[in-house]
Short mmCIF file of C-alpha atoms in Angstrom, two decimals:
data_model
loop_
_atom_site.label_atom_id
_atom_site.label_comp_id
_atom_site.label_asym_id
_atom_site.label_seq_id
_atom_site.Cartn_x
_atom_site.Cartn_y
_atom_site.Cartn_z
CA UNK A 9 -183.19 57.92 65.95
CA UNK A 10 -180.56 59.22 63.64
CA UNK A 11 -177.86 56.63 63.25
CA UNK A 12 -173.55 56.93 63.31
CA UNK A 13 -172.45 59.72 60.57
CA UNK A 14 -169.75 59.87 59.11
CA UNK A 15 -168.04 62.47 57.10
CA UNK A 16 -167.23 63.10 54.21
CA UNK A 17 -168.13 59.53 52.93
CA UNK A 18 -165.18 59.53 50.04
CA UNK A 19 -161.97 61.87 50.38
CA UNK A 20 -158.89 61.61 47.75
CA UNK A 21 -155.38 62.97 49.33
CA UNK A 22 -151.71 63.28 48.11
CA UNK A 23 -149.09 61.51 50.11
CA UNK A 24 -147.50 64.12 52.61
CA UNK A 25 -151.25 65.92 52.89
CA UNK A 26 -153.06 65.66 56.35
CA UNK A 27 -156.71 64.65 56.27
CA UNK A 28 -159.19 64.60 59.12
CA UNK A 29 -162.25 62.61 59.91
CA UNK A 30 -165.49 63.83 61.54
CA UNK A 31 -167.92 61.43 63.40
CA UNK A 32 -171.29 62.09 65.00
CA UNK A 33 -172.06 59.56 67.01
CA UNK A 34 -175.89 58.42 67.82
CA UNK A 35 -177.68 60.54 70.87
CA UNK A 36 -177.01 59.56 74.10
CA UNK A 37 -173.74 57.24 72.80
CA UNK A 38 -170.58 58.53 74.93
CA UNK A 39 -168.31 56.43 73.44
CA UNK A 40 -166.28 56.61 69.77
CA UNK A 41 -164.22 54.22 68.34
CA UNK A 42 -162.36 54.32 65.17
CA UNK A 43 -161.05 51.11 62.78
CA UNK A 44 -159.37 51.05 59.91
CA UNK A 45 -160.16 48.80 57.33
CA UNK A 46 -157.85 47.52 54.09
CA UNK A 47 -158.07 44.14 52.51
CA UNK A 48 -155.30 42.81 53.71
CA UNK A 49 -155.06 43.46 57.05
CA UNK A 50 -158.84 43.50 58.52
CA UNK A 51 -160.63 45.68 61.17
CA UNK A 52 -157.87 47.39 62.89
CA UNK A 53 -158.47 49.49 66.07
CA UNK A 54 -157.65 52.42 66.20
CA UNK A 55 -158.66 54.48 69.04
CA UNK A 56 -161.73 54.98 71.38
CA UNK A 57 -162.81 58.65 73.66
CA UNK A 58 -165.32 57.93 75.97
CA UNK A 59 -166.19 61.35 78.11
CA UNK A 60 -163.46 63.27 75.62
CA UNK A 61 -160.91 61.31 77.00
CA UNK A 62 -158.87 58.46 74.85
CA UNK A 63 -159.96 55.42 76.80
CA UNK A 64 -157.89 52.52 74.65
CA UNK A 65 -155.87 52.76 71.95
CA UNK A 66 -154.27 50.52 68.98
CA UNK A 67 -150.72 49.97 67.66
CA UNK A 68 -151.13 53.53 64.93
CA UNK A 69 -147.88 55.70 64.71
CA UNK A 70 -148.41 58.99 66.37
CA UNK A 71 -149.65 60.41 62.63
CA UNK A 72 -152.61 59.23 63.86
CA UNK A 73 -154.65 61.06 66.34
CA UNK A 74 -158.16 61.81 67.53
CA UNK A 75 -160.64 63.62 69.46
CA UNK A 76 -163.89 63.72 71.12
CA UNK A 77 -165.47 66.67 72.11
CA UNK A 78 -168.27 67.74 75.23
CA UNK A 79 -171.53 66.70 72.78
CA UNK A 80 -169.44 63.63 71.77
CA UNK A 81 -168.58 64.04 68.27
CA UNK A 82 -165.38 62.84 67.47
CA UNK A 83 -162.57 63.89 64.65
CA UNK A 84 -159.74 62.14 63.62
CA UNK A 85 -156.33 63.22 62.00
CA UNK A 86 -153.73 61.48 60.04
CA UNK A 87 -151.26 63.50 59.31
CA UNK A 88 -148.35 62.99 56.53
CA UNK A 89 -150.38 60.92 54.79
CA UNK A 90 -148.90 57.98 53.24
CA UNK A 91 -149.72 54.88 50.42
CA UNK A 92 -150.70 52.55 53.03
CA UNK A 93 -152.78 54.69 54.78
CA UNK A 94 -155.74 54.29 51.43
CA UNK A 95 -158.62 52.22 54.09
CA UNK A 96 -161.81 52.95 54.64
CA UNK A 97 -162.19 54.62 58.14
CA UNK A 98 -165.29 53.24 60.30
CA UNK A 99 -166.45 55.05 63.57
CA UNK A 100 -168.77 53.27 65.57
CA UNK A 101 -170.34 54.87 68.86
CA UNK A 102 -171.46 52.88 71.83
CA UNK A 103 -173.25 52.95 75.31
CA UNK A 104 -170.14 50.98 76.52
CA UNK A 105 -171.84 49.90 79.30
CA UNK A 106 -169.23 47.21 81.23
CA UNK A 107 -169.34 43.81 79.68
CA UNK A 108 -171.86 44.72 77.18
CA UNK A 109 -170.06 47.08 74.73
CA UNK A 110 -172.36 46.95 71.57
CA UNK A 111 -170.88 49.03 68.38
CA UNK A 112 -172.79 50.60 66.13
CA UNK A 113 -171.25 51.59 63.35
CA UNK A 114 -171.33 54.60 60.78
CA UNK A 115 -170.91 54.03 56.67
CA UNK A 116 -167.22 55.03 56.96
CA UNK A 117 -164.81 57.43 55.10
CA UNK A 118 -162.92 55.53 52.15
CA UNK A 119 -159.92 57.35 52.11
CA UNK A 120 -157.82 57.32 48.74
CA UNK A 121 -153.89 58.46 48.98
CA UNK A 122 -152.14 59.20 45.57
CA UNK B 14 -151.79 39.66 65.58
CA UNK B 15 -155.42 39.23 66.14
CA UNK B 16 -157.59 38.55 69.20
CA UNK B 17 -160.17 36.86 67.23
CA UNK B 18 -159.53 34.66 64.00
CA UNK B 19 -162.33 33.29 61.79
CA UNK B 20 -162.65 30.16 59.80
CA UNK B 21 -162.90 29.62 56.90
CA UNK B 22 -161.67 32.57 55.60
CA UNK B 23 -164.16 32.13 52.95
CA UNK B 24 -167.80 30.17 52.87
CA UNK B 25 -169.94 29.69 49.27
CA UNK B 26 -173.25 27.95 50.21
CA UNK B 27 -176.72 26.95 48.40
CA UNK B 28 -179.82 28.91 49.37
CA UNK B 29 -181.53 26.75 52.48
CA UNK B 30 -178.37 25.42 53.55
CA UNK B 31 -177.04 26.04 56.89
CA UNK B 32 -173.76 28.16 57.09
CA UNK B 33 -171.72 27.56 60.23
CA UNK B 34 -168.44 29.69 61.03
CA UNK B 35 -165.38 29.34 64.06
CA UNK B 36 -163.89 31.76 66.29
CA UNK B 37 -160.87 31.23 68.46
CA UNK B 38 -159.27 33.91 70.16
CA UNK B 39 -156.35 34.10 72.60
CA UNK B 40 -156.94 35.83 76.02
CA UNK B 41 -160.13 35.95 78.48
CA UNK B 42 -163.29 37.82 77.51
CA UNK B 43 -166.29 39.89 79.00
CA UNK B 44 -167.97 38.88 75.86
CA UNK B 45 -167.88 38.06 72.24
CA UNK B 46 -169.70 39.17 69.53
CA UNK B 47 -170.77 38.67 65.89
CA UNK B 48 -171.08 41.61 63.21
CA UNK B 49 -172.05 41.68 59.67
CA UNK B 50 -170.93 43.40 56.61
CA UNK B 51 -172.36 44.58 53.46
CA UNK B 52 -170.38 45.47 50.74
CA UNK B 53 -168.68 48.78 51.51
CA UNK B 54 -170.58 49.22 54.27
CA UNK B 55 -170.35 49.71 57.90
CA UNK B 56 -170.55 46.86 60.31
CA UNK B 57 -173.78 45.74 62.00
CA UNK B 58 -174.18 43.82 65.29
CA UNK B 59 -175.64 40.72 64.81
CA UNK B 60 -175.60 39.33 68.32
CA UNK B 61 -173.44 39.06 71.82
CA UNK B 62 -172.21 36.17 74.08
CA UNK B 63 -171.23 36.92 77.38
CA UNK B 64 -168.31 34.77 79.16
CA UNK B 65 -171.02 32.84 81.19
CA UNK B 66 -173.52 32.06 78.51
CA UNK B 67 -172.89 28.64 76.53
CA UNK B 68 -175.36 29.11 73.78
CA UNK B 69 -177.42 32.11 72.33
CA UNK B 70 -180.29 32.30 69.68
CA UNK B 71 -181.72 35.15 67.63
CA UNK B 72 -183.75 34.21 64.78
CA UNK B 73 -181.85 32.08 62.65
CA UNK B 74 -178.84 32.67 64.30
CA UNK B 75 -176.98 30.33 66.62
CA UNK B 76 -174.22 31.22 68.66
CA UNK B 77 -172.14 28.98 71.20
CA UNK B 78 -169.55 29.87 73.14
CA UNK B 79 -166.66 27.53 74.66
CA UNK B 80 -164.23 28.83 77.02
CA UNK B 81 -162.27 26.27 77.79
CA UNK B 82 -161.30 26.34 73.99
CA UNK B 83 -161.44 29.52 73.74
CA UNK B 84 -163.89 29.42 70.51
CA UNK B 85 -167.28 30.48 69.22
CA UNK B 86 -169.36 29.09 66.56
CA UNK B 87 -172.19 31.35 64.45
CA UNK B 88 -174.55 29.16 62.79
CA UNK B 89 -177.12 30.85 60.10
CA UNK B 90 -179.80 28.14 59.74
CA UNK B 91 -181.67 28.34 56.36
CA UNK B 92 -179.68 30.94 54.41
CA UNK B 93 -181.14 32.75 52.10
CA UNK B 94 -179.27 34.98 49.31
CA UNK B 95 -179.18 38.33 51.36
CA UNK B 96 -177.34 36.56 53.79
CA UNK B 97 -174.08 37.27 51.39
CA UNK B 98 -171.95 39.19 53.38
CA UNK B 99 -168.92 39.11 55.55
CA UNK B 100 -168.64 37.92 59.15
CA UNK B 101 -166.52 38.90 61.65
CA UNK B 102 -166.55 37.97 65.50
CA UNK B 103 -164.99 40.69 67.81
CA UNK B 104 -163.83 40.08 71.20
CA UNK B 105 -164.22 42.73 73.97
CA UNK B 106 -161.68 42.10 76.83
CA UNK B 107 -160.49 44.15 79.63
CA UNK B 108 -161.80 46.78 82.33
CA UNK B 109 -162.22 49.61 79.56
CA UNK B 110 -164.51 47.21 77.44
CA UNK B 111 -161.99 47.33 73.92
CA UNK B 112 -163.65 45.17 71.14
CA UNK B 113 -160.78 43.52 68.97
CA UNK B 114 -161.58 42.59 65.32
CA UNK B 115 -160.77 39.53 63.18
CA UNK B 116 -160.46 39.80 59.67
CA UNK B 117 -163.42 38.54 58.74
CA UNK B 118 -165.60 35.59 57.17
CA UNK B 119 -167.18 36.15 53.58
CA UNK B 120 -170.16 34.47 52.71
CA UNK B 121 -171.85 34.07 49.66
CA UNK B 122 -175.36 32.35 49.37
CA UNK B 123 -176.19 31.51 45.91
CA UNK B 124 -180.19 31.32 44.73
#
């Protein structure tokens, strides 16, 4: 089956632009979560939809939001886009079954801010 | 800060040694888990440990789990080159299931 995609794979913004992410996750996976990536500061989690509604959600300002919608696909938004927002952007879609939730994960977005 | 933090932060081994890598984390879990990642690449699940299991295998992985320390070990018997790659162990606590990240452990196997 098809796996996590992620689009687009490579994305160069301005600071002050507004950028969004899309994610299709694999069939049958009702759950979405997004992480940001950077060097420094690891895996950071961002925010997870299960059933298009946000289920948990990390320590982002509010220029970072998201979405799932009824066939599961989820989009996310930063907007105002700032220096320190240059990460690559994994999704990763899940069963999230209770005490068993497995990730899998899509290539990611590397997102570039000038 | 993190839920999970690796150690080391960095591993270089020979080809056929054994690589072993620590987890501690700070609150109760359902489970814990170990991912892998290629260069630039997403993350893939390696294998999971749930809050009553002591010990897991999967091919040449070994995983053991101690509660009362709160820590997990990964153990890659055998490594071979395409092992090279980093390691992180992610924690999923709580009713809604969240999975919590460390930073990661990178390996490099050399021929």
């Amino acid at each position: 089956k098809a796996g996590v995609t992620q689009t687009p794979r490579y994305l160069i913004k301005t600071r002050g632009q507004q950028v969004t992410l899309s994610c299709s996750p694999i069939s049958g996976h009702r759950s979405v979560s997004w992480y940001q990536q950077t060097p420094g500061q690891g895996l950071q989690f961002l925010f997870e939809y299960f059933s298009e509604t946000q289920r948990n959600k990390g320590n982002f300002p509010g220029r970072f939001s998201g979405r799932q919608f009824s066939n599961s696909r989820s989009e996310m938004n930063v907007s105002t886009l700032e220096l320190g927002d240059s990460a690559l952007y994994l999704c990763a879609s899940s069963l999230s079954g209770p005490g068993a939730n497995v990730l899998t994960f899509g290539a990611g977005s590397r997102l570039t801010v000038l | 800060s993190q839920q999970g933090e690796e150690d080391p932060q960095a591993l270089s081994i020979q080809e056929g040694e054994n690589a072993t890598m620590n987890c501690s984390y700070k609150t109760s879990i359902n489970n814990l888990q170990w991912y892998r990642q290629n260069s630039g690449r997403g993350l893939v699940h390696l294998i999971l440990i749930r809050s009553n299991e002591r010990e897991k295998h999967s091919g040449r992985l070994r995983v053991t789990l101690d509660t009362s320390k709160k820590s997990s070990s990964l153990l890659i018997t055998a490594s071979r080159a395409a092992d090279t790659a980093s390691y992180f162990c992610a924690t999923e606590t709580g009713a809604n299931s969240k999975l919590t990240f460390g930073k990661g452990i990178t390996l490099s196997v050399r021929p």
